[in-house]
PDB file of N, CA and C in Angstrom:
ATOM      1  N   HIS A  46     128.022  50.849 -20.180  1.00 84.00           N
ATOM      2  CA  HIS A  46     126.846  50.107 -20.738  1.00 84.00           C
ATOM      3  C   HIS A  46     127.255  48.636 -20.677  1.00 84.00           C
ATOM      4  N   LEU A  47     126.260  47.969 -20.018  1.00 89.00           N
ATOM      5  CA  LEU A  47     126.456  46.364 -19.777  1.00 89.00           C
ATOM      6  C   LEU A  47     125.893  45.648 -20.934  1.00 89.00           C
ATOM      7  N   GLY A  48     125.027  46.239 -21.666  1.00 92.00           N
ATOM      8  CA  GLY A  48     124.359  45.534 -22.772  1.00 92.00           C
ATOM      9  C   GLY A  48     122.949  46.057 -22.805  1.00 92.00           C
ATOM     10  N   ASP A  49     122.111  45.142 -23.459  1.00 94.00           N
ATOM     11  CA  ASP A  49     120.628  45.543 -23.558  1.00 94.00           C
ATOM     12  C   ASP A  49     119.791  44.251 -23.045  1.00 94.00           C
ATOM     13  N   ARG A  50     118.548  44.667 -22.427  1.00 92.00           N
ATOM     14  CA  ARG A  50     117.600  43.694 -22.120  1.00 92.00           C
ATOM     15  C   ARG A  50     116.374  44.119 -22.505  1.00 92.00           C
ATOM     16  N   ASP A  51     115.669  43.359 -23.296  1.00 94.00           N
ATOM     17  CA  ASP A  51     114.324  43.739 -24.012  1.00 94.00           C
ATOM     18  C   ASP A  51     114.371  44.951 -24.576  1.00 94.00           C
ATOM     19  N   GLY A  52     115.481  45.244 -25.300  1.00 94.00           N
ATOM     20  CA  GLY A  52     115.637  46.528 -25.929  1.00 94.00           C
ATOM     21  C   GLY A  52     115.929  47.775 -25.220  1.00 94.00           C
ATOM     22  N   GLU A  53     116.147  47.567 -23.989  1.00 94.00           N
ATOM     23  CA  GLU A  53     116.474  48.688 -23.050  1.00 94.00           C
ATOM     24  C   GLU A  53     117.911  48.570 -22.558  1.00 94.00           C
ATOM     25  N   PRO A  54     118.831  49.651 -22.430  1.00 94.00           N
ATOM     26  CA  PRO A  54     120.054  49.590 -22.115  1.00 94.00           C
ATOM     27  C   PRO A  54     120.254  49.203 -20.597  1.00 94.00           C
ATOM     28  N   LEU A  55     121.277  48.393 -20.105  1.00 93.00           N
ATOM     29  CA  LEU A  55     121.620  48.116 -18.813  1.00 93.00           C
ATOM     30  C   LEU A  55     122.930  48.903 -18.444  1.00 93.00           C
ATOM     31  N   PHE A  56     122.700  49.451 -17.157  1.00 92.00           N
ATOM     32  CA  PHE A  56     123.991  50.207 -16.590  1.00 92.00           C
ATOM     33  C   PHE A  56     124.252  49.723 -15.268  1.00 92.00           C
ATOM     34  N   CYS A  57     125.414  49.761 -14.895  1.00 89.00           N
ATOM     35  CA  CYS A  57     125.866  49.418 -13.519  1.00 89.00           C
ATOM     36  C   CYS A  57     126.363  50.678 -12.812  1.00 89.00           C
ATOM     37  N   LEU A  58     125.738  51.050 -11.651  1.00 86.00           N
ATOM     38  CA  LEU A  58     125.911  52.366 -10.940  1.00 86.00           C
ATOM     39  C   LEU A  58     126.787  51.979  -9.639  1.00 86.00           C
ATOM     40  N   THR A  59     127.998  52.506  -9.558  1.00 86.00           N
ATOM     41  CA  THR A  59     128.936  52.195  -8.390  1.00 86.00           C
ATOM     42  C   THR A  59     129.336  53.488  -7.876  1.00 86.00           C
ATOM     43  N   SER A  60     129.968  53.344  -6.633  1.00 87.00           N
ATOM     44  CA  SER A  60     130.625  54.602  -6.070  1.00 87.00           C
ATOM     45  C   SER A  60     131.858  54.227  -5.289  1.00 87.00           C
ATOM     46  N   LEU A  61     132.795  55.039  -5.414  1.00 90.00           N
ATOM     47  CA  LEU A  61     134.001  54.826  -4.461  1.00 90.00           C
ATOM     48  C   LEU A  61     133.771  55.212  -3.075  1.00 90.00           C
ATOM     49  N   HIS A  62     132.693  55.988  -2.759  1.00 90.00           N
ATOM     50  CA  HIS A  62     132.278  56.439  -1.454  1.00 90.00           C
ATOM     51  C   HIS A  62     130.878  56.085  -1.158  1.00 90.00           C
ATOM     52  N   PRO A  63     130.731  54.826  -0.906  1.00 84.00           N
ATOM     53  CA  PRO A  63     129.149  54.505  -0.482  1.00 84.00           C
ATOM     54  C   PRO A  63     128.802  55.168   0.691  1.00 84.00           C
ATOM     55  N   PRO A  64     127.531  55.369   0.829  1.00 83.00           N
ATOM     56  CA  PRO A  64     126.829  56.067   1.865  1.00 83.00           C
ATOM     57  C   PRO A  64     126.887  55.192   3.135  1.00 83.00           C
ATOM     58  N   PRO A  65     126.864  55.626   4.324  1.00 83.00           N
ATOM     59  CA  PRO A  65     126.745  54.882   5.516  1.00 83.00           C
ATOM     60  C   PRO A  65     125.581  54.080   5.590  1.00 83.00           C
ATOM     61  N   PRO A  66     125.560  53.016   6.389  1.00 79.00           N
ATOM     62  CA  PRO A  66     124.310  52.218   6.397  1.00 79.00           C
ATOM     63  C   PRO A  66     123.184  52.950   7.090  1.00 79.00           C
ATOM     64  N   ALA A  67     122.028  52.824   6.635  1.00 86.00           N
ATOM     65  CA  ALA A  67     120.866  53.487   7.166  1.00 86.00           C
ATOM     66  C   ALA A  67     119.968  52.355   7.865  1.00 86.00           C
ATOM     67  N   PRO A  68     119.232  52.801   8.828  1.00 91.00           N
ATOM     68  CA  PRO A  68     118.328  51.775   9.486  1.00 91.00           C
ATOM     69  C   PRO A  68     117.325  51.237   8.538  1.00 91.00           C
ATOM     70  N   PRO A  69     117.079  50.029   8.637  1.00 94.00           N
ATOM     71  CA  PRO A  69     116.021  49.496   7.736  1.00 94.00           C
ATOM     72  C   PRO A  69     114.637  49.734   8.161  1.00 94.00           C
ATOM     73  N   ALA A  70     113.663  49.997   7.106  1.00 95.00           N
ATOM     74  CA  ALA A  70     112.179  50.232   7.446  1.00 95.00           C
ATOM     75  C   ALA A  70     111.569  48.956   8.203  1.00 95.00           C
ATOM     76  N   ALA A  71     110.617  49.249   9.042  1.00 96.00           N
ATOM     77  CA  ALA A  71     109.858  48.306   9.692  1.00 96.00           C
ATOM     78  C   ALA A  71     109.359  47.136   8.886  1.00 96.00           C
ATOM     79  N   GLY A  72     108.830  47.454   7.639  1.00 96.00           N
ATOM     80  CA  GLY A  72     108.220  46.430   6.909  1.00 96.00           C
ATOM     81  C   GLY A  72     109.503  45.513   6.359  1.00 96.00           C
ATOM     82  N   TYR A  73     110.534  45.930   6.032  1.00 95.00           N
ATOM     83  CA  TYR A  73     111.884  45.292   5.623  1.00 95.00           C
ATOM     84  C   TYR A  73     112.120  44.365   6.765  1.00 95.00           C
ATOM     85  N   VAL A  74     112.329  44.992   8.022  1.00 95.00           N
ATOM     86  CA  VAL A  74     112.777  44.224   9.153  1.00 95.00           C
ATOM     87  C   VAL A  74     111.853  43.065   9.493  1.00 95.00           C
ATOM     88  N   ARG A  75     110.621  43.338   9.323  1.00 96.00           N
ATOM     89  CA  ARG A  75     109.540  42.272   9.769  1.00 96.00           C
ATOM     90  C   ARG A  75     109.640  41.195   8.816  1.00 96.00           C
ATOM     91  N   THR A  76     109.899  41.444   7.482  1.00 96.00           N
ATOM     92  CA  THR A  76     109.915  40.429   6.466  1.00 96.00           C
ATOM     93  C   THR A  76     111.199  39.634   6.761  1.00 96.00           C
ATOM     94  N   ILE A  77     112.311  40.026   7.190  1.00 95.00           N
ATOM     95  CA  ILE A  77     113.567  39.360   7.414  1.00 95.00           C
ATOM     96  C   ILE A  77     113.302  38.467   8.832  1.00 95.00           C
ATOM     97  N   LEU A  78     112.472  39.065   9.712  1.00 95.00           N
ATOM     98  CA  LEU A  78     112.337  38.335  10.947  1.00 95.00           C
ATOM     99  C   LEU A  78     111.409  37.023  10.579  1.00 95.00           C
ATOM    100  N   LEU A  79     110.402  37.454   9.836  1.00 94.00           N
ATOM    101  CA  LEU A  79     109.425  36.276   9.386  1.00 94.00           C
ATOM    102  C   LEU A  79     110.179  35.242   8.573  1.00 94.00           C
ATOM    103  N   GLY A  80     111.210  35.528   7.704  1.00 94.00           N
ATOM    104  CA  GLY A  80     111.950  34.511   6.939  1.00 94.00           C
ATOM    105  C   GLY A  80     112.859  33.780   7.985  1.00 94.00           C
ATOM    106  N   LEU A  81     113.408  34.476   8.844  1.00 93.00           N
ATOM    107  CA  LEU A  81     114.258  33.758   9.851  1.00 93.00           C
ATOM    108  C   LEU A  81     113.566  32.740  10.714  1.00 93.00           C
ATOM    109  N   GLY A  82     112.231  33.119  10.874  1.00 93.00           N
ATOM    110  CA  GLY A  82     111.374  32.252  11.652  1.00 93.00           C
ATOM    111  C   GLY A  82     111.007  30.919  10.968  1.00 93.00           C
ATOM    112  N   GLU A  83     111.272  30.883   9.660  1.00 92.00           N
ATOM    113  CA  GLU A  83     110.970  29.566   9.023  1.00 92.00           C
ATOM    114  C   GLU A  83     112.168  28.650   9.276  1.00 92.00           C
ATOM    115  N   ILE A  84     113.401  29.080   9.729  1.00 89.00           N
ATOM    116  CA  ILE A  84     114.550  28.258   9.972  1.00 89.00           C
ATOM    117  C   ILE A  84     114.966  28.277  11.486  1.00 89.00           C
ATOM    118  N   TRP A  85     114.353  29.235  12.106  1.00 83.00           N
ATOM    119  CA  TRP A  85     114.587  29.496  13.569  1.00 83.00           C
ATOM    120  C   TRP A  85     113.354  29.776  14.255  1.00 83.00           C
ATOM    121  N   PRO A  86     112.310  28.855  14.404  1.00 79.00           N
ATOM    122  CA  PRO A  86     111.060  29.107  14.845  1.00 79.00           C
ATOM    123  C   PRO A  86     110.871  29.282  16.243  1.00 79.00           C
ATOM    124  N   SER A  87     111.784  28.909  17.034  1.00 79.00           N
ATOM    125  CA  SER A  87     111.458  28.768  18.484  1.00 79.00           C
ATOM    126  C   SER A  87     111.623  30.157  19.178  1.00 79.00           C
ATOM    127  N   CYS A  88     112.385  31.008  19.000  1.00 89.00           N
ATOM    128  CA  CYS A  88     112.458  32.136  19.761  1.00 89.00           C
ATOM    129  C   CYS A  88     112.750  33.327  18.959  1.00 89.00           C
ATOM    130  N   ALA A  89     111.789  34.371  19.062  1.00 91.00           N
ATOM    131  CA  ALA A  89     111.710  35.576  18.253  1.00 91.00           C
ATOM    132  C   ALA A  89     112.785  36.487  18.823  1.00 91.00           C
ATOM    133  N   HIS A  90     113.079  36.270  20.291  1.00 92.00           N
ATOM    134  CA  HIS A  90     114.132  37.217  20.856  1.00 92.00           C
ATOM    135  C   HIS A  90     115.476  36.899  20.331  1.00 92.00           C
ATOM    136  N   GLU A  91     115.693  35.424  20.043  1.00 92.00           N
ATOM    137  CA  GLU A  91     117.027  35.184  19.366  1.00 92.00           C
ATOM    138  C   GLU A  91     117.191  35.720  17.973  1.00 92.00           C
ATOM    139  N   ARG A  92     116.090  35.586  17.180  1.00 93.00           N
ATOM    140  CA  ARG A  92     116.100  36.302  15.903  1.00 93.00           C
ATOM    141  C   ARG A  92     116.401  37.706  15.822  1.00 93.00           C
ATOM    142  N   ALA A  93     115.756  38.378  16.733  1.00 94.00           N
ATOM    143  CA  ALA A  93     115.790  39.774  16.892  1.00 94.00           C
ATOM    144  C   ALA A  93     117.339  40.098  17.253  1.00 94.00           C
ATOM    145  N   ALA A  94     117.958  39.411  18.196  1.00 94.00           N
ATOM    146  CA  ALA A  94     119.233  39.623  18.659  1.00 94.00           C
ATOM    147  C   ALA A  94     120.162  39.324  17.467  1.00 94.00           C
ATOM    148  N   TYR A  95     119.977  38.363  16.750  1.00 94.00           N
ATOM    149  CA  TYR A  95     120.727  38.043  15.490  1.00 94.00           C
ATOM    150  C   TYR A  95     120.602  39.143  14.503  1.00 94.00           C
ATOM    151  N   LEU A  96     119.445  39.548  14.340  1.00 93.00           N
ATOM    152  CA  LEU A  96     119.391  40.729  13.340  1.00 93.00           C
ATOM    153  C   LEU A  96     119.981  42.081  13.791  1.00 93.00           C
ATOM    154  N   LEU A  97     120.122  42.309  15.024  1.00 94.00           N
ATOM    155  CA  LEU A  97     120.768  43.443  15.527  1.00 94.00           C
ATOM    156  C   LEU A  97     122.305  43.365  15.187  1.00 94.00           C
ATOM    157  N   THR A  98     122.896  42.312  14.834  1.00 93.00           N
ATOM    158  CA  THR A  98     124.301  42.250  14.469  1.00 93.00           C
ATOM    159  C   THR A  98     124.429  42.820  13.025  1.00 93.00           C
ATOM    160  N   GLY A  99     123.443  43.021  12.324  1.00 89.00           N
ATOM    161  CA  GLY A  99     123.530  43.581  11.107  1.00 89.00           C
ATOM    162  C   GLY A  99     124.022  45.065  11.038  1.00 89.00           C
ATOM    163  N   ARG A 100     124.739  45.638  10.041  1.00 85.00           N
ATOM    164  CA  ARG A 100     125.213  46.953   9.944  1.00 85.00           C
ATOM    165  C   ARG A 100     123.991  47.935   9.882  1.00 85.00           C
ATOM    166  N   GLY A 101     123.730  48.859  10.524  1.00 87.00           N
ATOM    167  CA  GLY A 101     122.705  49.737  10.451  1.00 87.00           C
ATOM    168  C   GLY A 101     121.412  49.563  11.066  1.00 87.00           C
ATOM    169  N   VAL A 102     121.365  48.396  11.739  1.00 93.00           N
ATOM    170  CA  VAL A 102     120.196  48.062  12.483  1.00 93.00           C
ATOM    171  C   VAL A 102     119.959  48.637  13.936  1.00 93.00           C
ATOM    172  N   ALA A 103     121.197  48.383  14.718  1.00 91.00           N
ATOM    173  CA  ALA A 103     121.220  49.254  15.913  1.00 91.00           C
ATOM    174  C   ALA A 103     121.952  50.444  15.744  1.00 91.00           C
ATOM    175  N   PRO A 104     121.781  51.427  16.425  1.00 91.00           N
ATOM    176  CA  PRO A 104     121.050  51.585  17.644  1.00 91.00           C
ATOM    177  C   PRO A 104     119.380  51.987  17.331  1.00 91.00           C
ATOM    178  N   THR A 105     119.053  52.131  16.167  1.00 93.00           N
ATOM    179  CA  THR A 105     117.629  52.526  15.797  1.00 93.00           C
ATOM    180  C   THR A 105     116.608  51.414  16.367  1.00 93.00           C
ATOM    181  N   TRP A 106     117.049  50.185  16.170  1.00 96.00           N
ATOM    182  CA  TRP A 106     116.019  49.094  16.554  1.00 96.00           C
ATOM    183  C   TRP A 106     116.705  48.478  17.895  1.00 96.00           C
ATOM    184  N   THR A 107     115.826  48.023  18.756  1.00 96.00           N
ATOM    185  CA  THR A 107     116.182  47.142  19.838  1.00 96.00           C
ATOM    186  C   THR A 107     115.527  45.790  19.693  1.00 96.00           C
ATOM    187  N   VAL A 108     115.848  44.805  20.694  1.00 95.00           N
ATOM    188  CA  VAL A 108     115.332  43.587  20.631  1.00 95.00           C
ATOM    189  C   VAL A 108     113.806  43.739  20.845  1.00 95.00           C
ATOM    190  N   VAL A 109     113.300  44.494  21.765  1.00 95.00           N
ATOM    191  CA  VAL A 109     111.952  44.590  22.212  1.00 95.00           C
ATOM    192  C   VAL A 109     111.224  45.317  20.880  1.00 95.00           C
ATOM    193  N   ASP A 110     111.754  46.324  20.233  1.00 96.00           N
ATOM    194  CA  ASP A 110     111.165  46.865  18.999  1.00 96.00           C
ATOM    195  C   ASP A 110     110.995  45.807  17.915  1.00 96.00           C
ATOM    196  N   LEU A 111     112.100  45.018  17.709  1.00 96.00           N
ATOM    197  CA  LEU A 111     111.924  44.016  16.665  1.00 96.00           C
ATOM    198  C   LEU A 111     110.963  42.934  17.033  1.00 96.00           C
ATOM    199  N   VAL A 112     110.889  42.492  18.209  1.00 95.00           N
ATOM    200  CA  VAL A 112     109.911  41.499  18.510  1.00 95.00           C
ATOM    201  C   VAL A 112     108.461  41.952  18.410  1.00 95.00           C
ATOM    202  N   SER A 113     108.392  43.230  18.899  1.00 95.00           N
ATOM    203  CA  SER A 113     106.959  43.806  18.804  1.00 95.00           C
ATOM    204  C   SER A 113     106.463  43.775  17.271  1.00 95.00           C
ATOM    205  N   LEU A 114     107.426  43.785  16.319  1.00 95.00           N
ATOM    206  CA  LEU A 114     107.034  43.919  14.924  1.00 95.00           C
ATOM    207  C   LEU A 114     106.177  42.547  14.479  1.00 95.00           C
ATOM    208  N   LEU A 115     106.626  41.541  15.254  1.00 92.00           N
ATOM    209  CA  LEU A 115     105.938  40.210  14.950  1.00 92.00           C
ATOM    210  C   LEU A 115     104.649  39.947  15.648  1.00 92.00           C
ATOM    211  N   ASP A 116     104.199  40.966  16.460  1.00 85.00           N
ATOM    212  CA  ASP A 116     102.782  40.745  16.930  1.00 85.00           C
ATOM    213  C   ASP A 116     101.809  41.262  15.944  1.00 85.00           C
ATOM    214  N   PRO A 117     100.699  40.358  15.844  1.00 68.00           N
ATOM    215  CA  PRO A 117      99.714  40.726  14.866  1.00 68.00           C
ATOM    216  C   PRO A 117      98.892  42.052  14.948  1.00 68.00           C
TER     217      PRO A 117
END
């Protein structure tokens, strides 16, 4: 028990055996790509390649898949 907030108890849940990374959902990936676009606006392919370095992103996602999320 970490304490209380607004009268409700706060707890921290941890594990000695965390699950393996899972591929992120399309909406989450699109949000990250749009955020990266604010600091790296010129090339969607470079943003997608950068995102693929994150654990759990590849092999489910490819550069083509990620870039396609940015199409309106």
